[in-house]
Amino acid sequence: MNLALPSEIYIVSLIGFTLFYGTMRFVRTPHFQDAAVDRAVSYWLQVTLLTAYMTFSAYVVTADSVTFVARSFYATALGVHFLALGHDLNRHYGERYMRQGRYLLSGGILLGGFFSRWIDLAAHVEALCFAFVAGAMILNIVKFELPSDRNLHFRTFVLAVCSYGGLLLILKHLLNF
């Protein structure tokens, strides 16, 4: 994948991060006098945004420019990430998520994979989509997947980052992905 200008990549990543941060902040703050309306608006806002996020993610991972080996690693990492997001939504919204949300999020993944087979984006547009997904993913990982400060095992975290990062670098050089 050819990258667009580094400043564009940074700005689009920042937009993805900011959009998800703003959404999380919005859904955690009451805006309506009726708690049920607040909960419904929060639910639909999160499910809609996460469905779009999963659609973009699936497109980026399954695009023709991504090699099979890279696609396998990205898909595995995203699969675990999506499971964590789904678990969080299930914890907050329970039956509503199980009845509707999980199907919408799964549909977003399928839709992104379908689009990647039928729609070829220019390399710089693909890079910008990747940057948006990366920014959103950074926030979602920090917010939902890292443990709270009191449960943080920093040495384990650093070991996992170095192991996974090192494995990716070795495979990149060995398999040219």
Tab-separated table of C-alpha atoms in Angstrom:
chain	number	residue	atom	x	y	z
A	1	MET	CA	0.000	0.000	0.000
A	2	ASN	CA	1.494	3.371	-0.988
A	3	LEU	CA	1.069	5.958	1.685
A	4	ALA	CA	-0.296	9.427	1.181
A	5	LEU	CA	1.609	12.339	2.634
A	6	PRO	CA	2.597	11.699	6.270
A	7	SER	CA	0.718	14.804	7.413
A	8	GLU	CA	-2.490	13.529	5.798
A	9	ILE	CA	-2.052	10.135	7.433
A	10	TYR	CA	-1.528	11.763	10.820
A	11	ILE	CA	-4.518	14.088	10.459
A	12	VAL	CA	-6.862	11.292	9.342
A	13	SER	CA	-5.667	9.090	12.240
A	14	LEU	CA	-6.304	11.996	14.573
A	15	ILE	CA	-9.799	12.427	13.096
A	16	GLY	CA	-10.570	8.735	13.690
A	17	PHE	CA	-9.280	8.973	17.258
A	18	THR	CA	-11.208	12.187	17.926
A	19	LEU	CA	-14.466	10.926	16.415
A	20	PHE	CA	-14.435	7.850	18.620
A	21	TYR	CA	-13.325	9.799	21.691
A	22	GLY	CA	-16.109	12.331	21.171
A	23	THR	CA	-18.657	9.576	20.706
A	24	MET	CA	-17.566	7.756	23.866
A	25	ARG	CA	-17.685	11.001	25.798
A	26	PHE	CA	-21.142	11.797	24.417
A	27	VAL	CA	-22.617	8.389	25.271
A	28	ARG	CA	-21.276	8.499	28.825
A	29	THR	CA	-22.853	11.895	29.571
A	30	PRO	CA	-26.626	12.288	30.112
A	31	HIS	CA	-28.257	14.629	27.572
A	32	PHE	CA	-31.974	13.952	27.935
A	33	GLN	CA	-34.280	14.081	30.928
A	34	ASP	CA	-35.531	10.586	30.183
A	35	ALA	CA	-32.887	7.963	31.046
A	36	ALA	CA	-34.418	5.460	28.603
A	37	VAL	CA	-34.011	7.955	25.730
A	38	ASP	CA	-30.414	8.604	26.799
A	39	ARG	CA	-29.702	4.893	26.810
A	40	ALA	CA	-31.343	4.344	23.410
A	41	VAL	CA	-29.506	7.261	21.782
A	42	SER	CA	-26.208	6.101	23.288
A	43	TYR	CA	-26.783	2.544	22.098
A	44	TRP	CA	-27.662	3.484	18.519
A	45	LEU	CA	-24.829	5.997	18.262
A	46	GLN	CA	-22.282	3.418	19.429
A	47	VAL	CA	-23.647	0.600	17.281
A	48	THR	CA	-23.811	2.809	14.181
A	49	LEU	CA	-20.292	4.153	14.606
A	50	LEU	CA	-18.827	0.743	15.453
A	51	THR	CA	-20.576	-0.826	12.467
A	52	ALA	CA	-18.975	1.792	10.203
A	53	TYR	CA	-15.628	1.219	11.947
A	54	MET	CA	-15.877	-2.526	11.404
A	55	THR	CA	-16.856	-2.005	7.766
A	56	PHE	CA	-13.808	0.199	7.140
A	57	SER	CA	-11.598	-2.236	9.072
A	58	ALA	CA	-12.785	-5.228	7.076
A	59	TYR	CA	-12.278	-3.327	3.830
A	60	VAL	CA	-8.727	-2.352	4.741
A	61	VAL	CA	-7.769	-5.861	5.867
A	62	THR	CA	-9.246	-7.676	2.860
A	63	ALA	CA	-8.158	-5.200	0.171
A	64	ASP	CA	-6.239	-6.660	-2.768
A	65	SER	CA	-3.126	-4.703	-1.827
A	66	VAL	CA	-2.795	-6.682	1.432
A	67	THR	CA	-0.906	-9.966	1.146
A	68	PHE	CA	-2.364	-13.203	2.486
A	69	VAL	CA	0.092	-13.389	5.395
A	70	ALA	CA	-0.521	-9.777	6.414
A	71	ARG	CA	-4.264	-10.285	6.019
A	72	SER	CA	-4.089	-13.309	8.326
A	73	PHE	CA	-2.306	-11.365	11.065
A	74	TYR	CA	-4.530	-8.303	10.720
A	75	ALA	CA	-7.685	-10.421	10.708
A	76	THR	CA	-6.595	-12.266	13.842
A	77	ALA	CA	-5.789	-9.058	15.691
A	78	LEU	CA	-9.008	-7.391	14.547
A	79	GLY	CA	-11.056	-10.473	15.416
A	80	VAL	CA	-9.843	-10.363	19.011
A	81	HIS	CA	-10.359	-6.601	19.077
A	82	PHE	CA	-13.930	-6.937	17.752
A	83	LEU	CA	-14.702	-9.625	20.338
A	84	ALA	CA	-13.614	-7.234	23.089
A	85	LEU	CA	-15.800	-4.464	21.673
A	86	GLY	CA	-18.771	-6.824	21.380
A	87	HIS	CA	-18.252	-8.015	24.942
A	88	ASP	CA	-18.246	-4.425	26.174
A	89	LEU	CA	-21.451	-3.614	24.288
A	90	ASN	CA	-23.081	-6.784	25.596
A	91	ARG	CA	-22.088	-5.837	29.143
A	92	HIS	CA	-23.605	-2.355	28.792
A	93	TYR	CA	-26.696	-3.102	26.704
A	94	GLY	CA	-27.362	-6.818	27.271
A	95	GLU	CA	-30.456	-8.118	25.509
A	96	ARG	CA	-30.707	-5.178	23.086
A	97	TYR	CA	-27.176	-5.843	21.831
A	98	MET	CA	-27.805	-9.589	21.577
A	99	ARG	CA	-31.063	-9.006	19.696
A	100	GLN	CA	-29.817	-6.353	17.224
A	101	GLY	CA	-26.334	-4.968	17.683
A	102	ARG	CA	-24.266	-8.071	17.163
A	103	TYR	CA	-25.938	-8.670	13.805
A	104	LEU	CA	-25.352	-5.096	12.683
A	105	LEU	CA	-21.677	-5.240	13.669
A	106	SER	CA	-21.221	-8.622	11.971
A	107	GLY	CA	-22.991	-7.271	8.898
A	108	GLY	CA	-20.558	-4.357	8.835
A	109	ILE	CA	-17.636	-6.789	8.708
A	110	LEU	CA	-19.250	-8.732	5.864
A	111	LEU	CA	-20.081	-5.522	4.016
A	112	GLY	CA	-16.476	-4.291	4.259
A	113	GLY	CA	-15.169	-7.606	2.960
A	114	PHE	CA	-17.694	-7.528	0.114
A	115	PHE	CA	-16.762	-3.960	-0.830
A	116	SER	CA	-13.067	-4.826	-0.919
A	117	ARG	CA	-13.785	-7.458	-3.570
A	118	TRP	CA	-15.929	-5.185	-5.757
A	119	ILE	CA	-14.580	-1.683	-5.199
A	120	ASP	CA	-10.934	-0.788	-5.774
A	121	LEU	CA	-9.923	2.445	-4.110
A	122	ALA	CA	-6.888	4.427	-5.163
A	123	ALA	CA	-3.823	3.589	-3.064
A	124	HIS	CA	-3.810	6.953	-1.295
A	125	VAL	CA	-7.536	6.645	-0.423
A	126	GLU	CA	-6.891	3.136	0.927
A	127	ALA	CA	-4.028	4.557	3.007
A	128	LEU	CA	-6.321	7.247	4.386
A	129	CYS	CA	-8.952	4.614	5.287
A	130	PHE	CA	-6.216	2.629	7.026
A	131	ALA	CA	-5.170	5.756	8.943
A	132	PHE	CA	-8.763	6.436	10.057
A	133	VAL	CA	-9.132	2.851	11.263
A	134	ALA	CA	-5.767	3.040	13.047
A	135	GLY	CA	-6.759	6.198	14.936
A	136	ALA	CA	-10.092	4.726	15.984
A	137	MET	CA	-8.431	1.453	16.926
A	138	ILE	CA	-5.863	3.151	19.157
A	139	LEU	CA	-8.615	4.799	21.174
A	140	ASN	CA	-10.717	1.634	21.368
A	141	ILE	CA	-7.752	-0.438	22.512
A	142	VAL	CA	-6.672	2.074	25.142
A	143	LYS	CA	-10.240	2.614	26.347
A	144	PHE	CA	-11.663	-0.899	26.304
A	145	GLU	CA	-8.902	-3.471	26.180
A	146	LEU	CA	-6.175	-2.244	28.514
A	147	PRO	CA	-6.826	-2.959	32.190
A	148	SER	CA	-7.335	-0.200	34.726
A	149	ASP	CA	-4.266	1.219	36.469
A	150	ARG	CA	-4.657	-1.004	39.507
A	151	ASN	CA	-4.838	-4.151	37.365
A	152	LEU	CA	-2.093	-3.110	34.955
A	153	HIS	CA	0.806	-5.514	34.437
A	154	PHE	CA	3.144	-3.245	32.499
A	155	ARG	CA	5.935	-5.806	32.097
A	156	THR	CA	3.464	-8.272	30.567
A	157	PHE	CA	2.163	-5.545	28.260
A	158	VAL	CA	5.677	-4.596	27.098
A	159	LEU	CA	6.557	-8.261	26.599
A	160	ALA	CA	3.432	-8.797	24.469
A	161	VAL	CA	4.078	-5.642	22.407
A	162	CYS	CA	7.721	-6.579	21.800
A	163	SER	CA	6.848	-10.198	20.973
A	164	TYR	CA	4.049	-9.365	18.547
A	165	GLY	CA	5.923	-6.413	17.028
A	166	GLY	CA	9.085	-8.485	16.669
A	167	LEU	CA	7.170	-11.344	15.067
A	168	LEU	CA	5.580	-8.943	12.590
A	169	LEU	CA	8.954	-7.436	11.678
A	170	ILE	CA	10.564	-10.848	11.222
A	171	LEU	CA	7.711	-12.068	9.050
A	172	LYS	CA	7.710	-8.831	7.083
A	173	HIS	CA	11.346	-9.318	6.174
A	174	LEU	CA	11.116	-13.074	5.627
A	175	LEU	CA	7.874	-13.111	3.672
A	176	ASN	CA	7.913	-9.565	2.233
A	177	PHE	CA	4.415	-8.654	3.374
